[in-house]
Amino acid sequence: FYCTQRQRRSGSRCTHSSFRPPPFIFLGNQTSLNLFAFTVSGKKLQSFRSAERPQAMASSTIASPSASFIPTKKELGRSAFSPASSPFSVPKCRKSISKKIVSVMAPQQSERKPAATGSVKTAMTMTEKILARASEKTHLSPGENVWVDVDILMTHDVCGPGSIGIFKKEFGQNAKVWDREKIVIIPDHYIFTNDERANRNVDILRDFCAEQNIKYFYDIQDRGNFKANPDYKGVCHIALAQEGHCRPGEVLLGTDSHTCTAGAFGQFATGIGNTDAGFVMGAGKLLLKVPPTLRFVMDGEMPDYILAKDLILQIIGEISVAGATYKSMEFVGSTVESLNMEERMTLCNMVVEAGGKNGVVPADSTTFKYLEDKTSLPYEPVYSDQQARFLSEYRFDISKLEPIVAKPHSPDNRALARECKDVKIDRVYIGSCTGGKTEDFMAAAKLFVASGYKKVKVPTFLVPATQKVWMDVYSLPVPGSGGKTCSQIFEEVGCDTPASPSCGACLGGPKDTYARMNEPKVCVSTTNRNFPGRMGHKEGEIYLASPYTAAASALTGYVTDPRDFLQ
Amino acid sequence: MAVSYSSSLSSFAAAAFSETKASIAPASSQAVRFASISSARPFIAPLTSNSTVLRNRRASFVTPRAAAESHSSPTSFHGLCYVVGDNIDTDQIIPAEYLTLVPSNPAEYEKLGSYALIGLPASYEKRFIEPNETKTKYSIVIGGENFGCGSSREHAPVALGAAGVAAVVAQSYARIFFRNSVATGEVYPLESEVRVCEECRTGDVITIELGESRLINHTTGKEYKLQPIGDAGPVIEAGGIFAYARKTGMIPQSA
């Protein structure tokens, strides 16, 4: 029932135990238009169509008020990985699923921690609570369509001009944005290029920001020297975090699919298109459908060759690229709590690759510490209630995880890195919102140090996400290196010089983009997508991997398990 | 007559759904006038002689509200289909290098259309758009699971619509693509119940009876049930969410 579609096609059996789902209620029909508040009328009792399909999710039971269910916490075995018998075979489903059935409509016990939103009559998940507060409701359930106040709207050079065009067309050429302090405009995609249209698009942003007196516009004018632009940041999702625009409990929308990255801060963050963004620019609100939540519980001590990228690749490989469609992904557990903010961002970043609407990590001391020097605006975190209902719960024992890659051409084409050791590669790319943060470069540098400063065997491209990351790469000492910086280590092992911060070649871009794949090559990349043509050339083969795996692969010229150097 | 946007927003909300009862706080911006839809979305002429496509929804985009009531909703699409597989992501629909084109710019909108589905790998022998053409001869795209996954770029449904696609029939959609299709009104994102992508071949002659939620493949003689488009239909027919809101009086047209 939980096997991925891929496994079903290959005929391999799912090894986890199956169970009969209790009668369920259809929680959302795409054709009922998630976009606008058209009621899911007449669909409520329709059986979940995708029950025939392998990646169907059993929905939570919604019993009549008189019935109540006892919470069960079944641990359906470990997620220990057993070695596949043949190379390149797809790992069997090994995650354990426990279906948590919770009491419904029960009056809350007084010893339960009150939600930040005030008195809550019925339990809600984090995502439901955030949307409830933003829509001024006391309670929300998945499937409800609500008008949500937006705290931050982000756009960049690719989608900004289009959104601005729609805003002006629909609200008027002289209309003013709803709040000049809540729109953050971050050129980052096609910056260091001679493409005239790309350059023009940044000009369009500038003109709009001047006209609207937009407070946060991270402009760049001198493309020849990024350091000459004091306001310029780089990759929008990292810039949002570093500039203190991500705050627990808030609603952040952005014209980019990886806006879900900000969920790492315990907020609702998701990607929208130009039309929706144009609407928000004028209205400051958007109609959103409340998603049900999938819960991912990760426990166990994180092995020192595993990074958050491995965690999320593992999850996506498990549930497939559509496994979280229209759903929220909540990441909890001791392993998650041990992650720093950048690692949590990596985790949430690829929620969209599973089809997810948003990802969330509960805010804690790590979050608050990170935010201390970044924002002075007040914020109020929210947390899932004990009795909140989740669509499904997945449990992972991370201590048993091995380094993972996603093979061409899909983020859910999961394999063990060590199973791919015969794959010869042409290049390595370390960059993007997913894998171009300070922690990501630190990890790569640490591996190079551990290897004894072996030289890389293939061109290794480094693209720091933001100016701040670039500076960290050039100034922070790498543990275990005797005080060397990442940049020194990278130079010593023969990597390319770290490039100007931007999205770079993660998505190909104009033909003159640094590190763009203009010929069919095999690349190990710390980026987020590997569909055909993603980095430029349609026949290019991209293996998505963690910075450790990418660095290890650079040293051998083959896809390499980082344990070869870290242990 | 300038009407406060906030109050019309409330009525929009109230009219649109019965579940929410909250009143909507006034937007912090001042009352705004709405520009009438002066720049018409280009009317896509019927395609090659092999197919005719009803594009009533485009025509309705420029009619004033009163006249809109008299036009009939599109009940069918007829044309050739182009079949793709599962997980067709936005990079295949419109590769990133073309994202410098701004969809709200009419000339660039057309250009976007000329690049629709150009990212498909070479295994797709029949190209979606012929090398010297800017429009496609396939008005219906048939896909598998998770159509439109990947980026949130609205350029994806826009490129398809600009190229001349009337409807996509897929087994399932990625959410942002679905939402963008409706918000822009560019294509009807229809859902099939079975894997129509395995039963149809590129070039088959197709009719979609929208009102009956039916797809007919004239080449094979088979028929398929589609999921009803539901409330998304009128939004797309009106030309997208803004046009719909204006057409139905939820947002006032400016005087």
XYZ file of C-alpha atoms in Angstrom, chain A residues 26-376:
351
model
C -11.551 12.283 0.999
C -9.530 15.230 2.123
C -9.116 17.245 -0.975
C -9.952 17.038 -4.604
C -7.825 18.912 -7.016
C -10.680 19.566 -9.338
C -12.565 21.291 -6.606
C -9.954 23.978 -7.004
C -7.612 24.267 -4.109
C -7.029 27.775 -5.224
C -10.236 29.428 -4.310
C -12.713 28.840 -1.675
C -15.085 26.773 -3.655
C -16.379 24.235 -1.264
C -15.428 20.646 -1.655
C -19.112 20.075 -1.995
C -20.357 16.673 -2.789
C -16.871 15.228 -2.611
C -16.602 14.732 1.082
C -17.657 11.118 1.128
C -16.161 10.127 -2.161
C -13.679 7.374 -1.715
C -10.116 8.433 -2.216
C -9.517 7.793 -5.859
C -5.875 7.126 -5.462
C -6.564 4.146 -3.282
C -5.954 2.193 -6.446
C -2.624 3.840 -6.837
C 0.439 2.779 -4.997
C 1.339 6.057 -3.483
C -2.032 6.598 -1.947
C -1.992 7.918 1.524
C -4.369 6.587 4.053
C -6.194 9.564 5.382
C -6.846 10.030 9.005
C -10.128 8.843 10.222
C -12.735 11.400 10.777
C -15.225 9.672 12.917
C -18.630 10.841 13.852
C -18.496 12.855 17.018
C -19.824 10.029 19.095
C -17.032 7.657 18.224
C -13.607 7.959 19.675
C -10.417 6.104 18.965
C -7.662 5.166 21.286
C -4.316 6.532 20.213
C -2.102 3.740 19.039
C 1.599 3.971 18.716
C 2.639 1.031 16.689
C 6.193 0.731 15.822
C 6.208 -1.353 12.676
C 9.783 -2.394 12.760
C 12.987 -0.584 12.231
C 13.983 1.268 9.178
C 17.274 -0.546 9.170
C 18.652 -0.836 5.753
C 19.599 -4.241 4.514
C 22.091 -4.342 1.691
C 20.538 -4.925 -1.655
C 21.673 -8.058 -3.347
C 22.407 -6.505 -6.700
C 24.029 -3.195 -7.442
C 21.730 -0.417 -8.494
C 18.687 -2.172 -7.185
C 16.185 0.020 -5.527
C 16.119 -0.309 -1.772
C 12.993 -1.930 -0.473
C 10.529 0.121 1.455
C 12.072 0.047 4.802
C 10.541 2.806 6.683
C 8.105 1.895 9.339
C 4.712 3.424 9.275
C 2.676 3.806 12.331
C -0.774 5.035 11.803
C -1.700 7.261 14.615
C -5.359 7.361 15.245
C -6.285 10.054 17.630
C -9.323 10.989 19.473
C -11.513 13.367 17.624
C -13.473 16.278 18.998
C -12.547 15.326 22.528
C -12.466 18.223 24.970
C -8.911 19.217 25.639
C -7.321 18.308 28.913
C -6.153 21.195 31.011
C -2.661 19.821 31.387
C -2.151 20.115 27.655
C 0.062 23.037 26.715
C -2.206 25.776 25.446
C -1.629 26.720 21.869
C -0.194 30.099 21.112
C -3.365 31.058 19.333
C -5.342 31.142 22.535
C -8.015 28.722 23.595
C -8.218 25.958 21.057
C -11.288 23.835 21.065
C -9.930 21.046 18.927
C -6.429 19.848 18.308
C -4.569 21.209 15.326
C -1.256 20.600 13.648
C 1.333 23.340 13.394
C 0.346 24.183 9.835
C -3.334 24.313 10.727
C -2.563 26.615 13.646
C -0.448 28.986 11.643
C -3.134 29.296 8.989
C -5.832 29.639 11.646
C -4.079 32.536 13.266
C -3.347 34.147 9.909
C -6.986 33.856 8.929
C -8.274 34.877 12.325
C -10.034 31.627 12.956
C -10.098 29.719 16.190
C -9.956 26.402 14.448
C -9.182 24.986 11.024
C -9.303 21.539 9.519
C -7.594 20.238 6.407
C -9.609 20.984 3.309
C -10.934 24.327 4.441
C -10.319 27.264 2.169
C -9.416 30.415 4.005
C -8.204 33.908 3.350
C -4.827 34.198 4.950
C -2.966 37.371 5.884
C 0.486 37.307 4.397
C 3.421 38.362 6.566
C 6.069 38.323 3.872
C 5.842 38.148 0.085
C 9.104 37.363 -1.672
C 9.871 37.575 -5.349
C 13.010 37.521 -7.514
C 14.217 38.493 -10.963
C 12.575 35.627 -12.859
C 9.031 35.933 -11.541
C 9.067 39.458 -10.152
C 8.545 41.290 -13.446
C 5.617 39.065 -14.338
C 4.035 39.479 -10.927
C 4.530 43.228 -11.093
C 2.930 43.255 -14.535
C -0.122 41.492 -13.203
C -0.298 43.724 -10.145
C -0.274 46.835 -12.269
C -2.735 45.487 -14.788
C -5.219 44.329 -12.184
C -4.887 46.948 -9.484
C -3.984 49.874 -11.687
C -0.824 51.468 -13.007
C -0.715 53.802 -10.037
C -1.723 51.287 -7.397
C 0.341 50.936 -4.268
C 1.390 47.640 -2.732
C -0.406 46.588 0.392
C 2.630 47.026 2.649
C 5.993 48.302 1.521
C 7.725 46.565 4.396
C 6.299 43.135 3.807
C 7.516 42.625 0.269
C 11.089 41.403 -0.053
C 12.545 41.563 -3.547
C 15.678 39.528 -4.107
C 17.370 39.283 -7.505
C 19.196 35.963 -7.519
C 18.471 33.734 -10.487
C 20.060 35.187 -13.633
C 22.449 37.804 -12.362
C 25.978 37.241 -13.610
C 25.099 36.984 -17.265
C 25.194 39.176 -20.326
C 21.692 38.126 -21.294
C 19.957 41.427 -21.960
C 16.525 40.325 -20.922
C 17.850 38.936 -17.659
C 19.562 42.226 -16.917
C 16.460 44.127 -17.919
C 14.423 42.090 -15.460
C 16.571 43.303 -12.571
C 16.030 46.846 -13.843
C 12.277 46.249 -13.773
C 12.549 45.232 -10.135
C 14.561 48.332 -9.348
C 12.094 50.670 -10.977
C 9.203 49.066 -9.130
C 10.982 49.220 -5.783
C 11.781 52.883 -6.267
C 8.225 53.682 -7.279
C 6.750 51.753 -4.367
C 9.456 52.637 -1.862
C 9.932 48.955 -1.116
C 11.970 48.666 2.040
C 13.781 45.396 1.286
C 15.305 45.287 -2.158
C 18.649 43.534 -2.379
C 19.831 45.256 -5.514
C 22.788 44.593 -7.736
C 24.058 46.998 -10.374
C 27.728 46.139 -10.757
C 27.614 42.650 -12.177
C 31.352 42.552 -12.663
C 32.046 42.661 -8.949
C 29.335 41.378 -6.649
C 31.164 42.742 -3.608
C 30.689 46.250 -4.906
C 26.969 45.920 -4.280
C 26.381 46.392 -0.567
C 22.723 45.461 -0.744
C 23.040 42.407 -2.955
C 22.541 39.114 -1.167
C 22.095 36.188 -3.544
C 19.852 33.159 -3.346
C 16.486 34.371 -2.101
C 15.673 31.599 0.371
C 18.991 31.882 2.126
C 18.853 35.657 2.066
C 15.391 35.593 3.649
C 16.756 33.549 6.534
C 19.966 35.484 6.944
C 18.196 38.836 6.871
C 15.726 37.831 9.553
C 12.615 37.667 7.391
C 11.776 34.125 8.503
C 9.959 34.031 11.798
C 8.118 31.258 13.613
C 4.353 31.259 13.275
C 4.227 33.521 10.239
C 3.009 33.094 6.670
C 5.617 33.573 3.978
C 4.775 33.255 0.296
C 7.266 33.451 -2.540
C 7.276 33.160 -6.309
C 9.600 30.211 -6.152
C 8.961 26.547 -5.449
C 11.691 26.381 -2.818
C 10.008 28.991 -0.669
C 9.124 25.997 1.481
C 12.696 26.259 2.813
C 11.520 28.809 5.360
C 9.371 26.172 7.051
C 12.550 25.339 8.924
C 11.688 28.314 11.115
C 8.329 26.900 12.128
C 6.332 29.018 9.752
C 4.005 28.345 6.812
C 5.980 28.986 3.658
C 5.079 27.933 0.157
C 5.602 28.803 -3.499
C 3.031 30.611 -5.623
C 2.786 31.773 -9.222
C 2.860 35.280 -10.669
C -0.893 35.717 -10.637
C -1.240 34.816 -6.990
C 1.740 37.023 -6.164
C 0.249 39.930 -8.092
C -2.878 39.460 -6.057
C -0.999 39.433 -2.765
C 0.911 42.563 -3.765
C -2.353 44.427 -3.884
C -4.414 42.672 -1.268
C -1.967 41.345 1.281
C -3.988 38.162 1.486
C -4.404 34.930 -0.413
C -6.956 32.169 -0.515
C -5.329 28.980 0.602
C -6.583 25.498 1.234
C -5.496 24.008 4.538
C -3.335 20.966 3.845
C -3.367 17.786 5.902
C -0.040 16.972 7.502
C 2.293 14.050 7.058
C 4.501 13.586 10.049
C 8.095 12.399 9.747
C 9.619 11.333 13.027
C 13.364 10.983 12.852
C 15.163 9.594 15.824
C 18.573 8.213 16.466
C 21.957 9.788 16.511
C 22.949 11.189 13.169
C 26.030 9.348 11.892
C 28.846 11.764 11.123
C 28.786 10.902 7.427
C 25.093 11.765 7.097
C 23.674 15.221 6.439
C 20.151 16.605 6.188
C 20.317 16.135 2.416
C 20.528 12.390 2.949
C 17.488 12.571 5.220
C 15.300 14.324 2.711
C 16.481 12.194 -0.216
C 15.621 9.167 1.852
C 12.137 10.506 2.514
C 11.458 11.508 -1.083
C 12.695 8.122 -2.262
C 10.257 6.600 0.162
C 7.098 8.520 -0.671
C 7.886 9.498 -4.299
C 7.777 12.857 -6.070
C 4.028 13.033 -5.569
C 3.879 11.458 -2.136
C 3.237 14.739 -0.364
C 1.177 16.512 -3.016
C -1.139 19.055 -1.405
C 0.147 18.048 2.001
C 2.246 19.561 4.721
C 5.375 17.722 5.855
C 6.206 18.032 9.524
C 9.674 16.994 10.659
C 10.125 16.084 14.309
C 12.202 13.798 16.461
C 15.504 13.872 18.247
C 17.509 13.863 15.047
C 15.688 16.894 13.733
C 16.217 18.663 17.038
C 19.929 18.058 16.694
C 20.092 19.807 13.327
C 21.253 23.403 13.050
C 19.148 25.922 11.156
C 20.883 25.491 7.794
C 20.447 21.744 7.953
C 16.776 22.218 8.804
C 16.509 24.505 5.808
C 17.947 21.777 3.590
C 15.315 19.412 4.943
C 12.409 21.742 4.252
C 13.881 22.944 0.964
C 13.126 19.722 -0.870
C 9.600 19.293 0.451
C 8.431 20.533 -2.944
C 10.318 17.686 -4.601
C 7.908 15.322 -2.869
C 5.029 17.475 -4.101
C 4.580 18.956 -0.654
C 2.763 22.213 -0.071
C 4.929 23.224 2.879
C 7.326 21.774 5.384
C 7.658 22.640 9.055
C 10.150 22.103 11.839
C 8.994 23.200 15.296
C 10.873 26.243 16.544
C 13.153 25.666 19.502
C 16.218 27.128 21.183
C 18.258 26.543 18.041
C 15.773 28.659 16.113
C 15.607 31.402 18.694
C 19.375 31.577 18.952
C 19.709 31.914 15.200
C 17.146 34.689 15.132
C 18.620 36.649 18.027
C 20.860 38.844 15.954
C 18.721 38.840 12.845
C 15.330 40.225 13.683
C 13.850 42.492 16.248
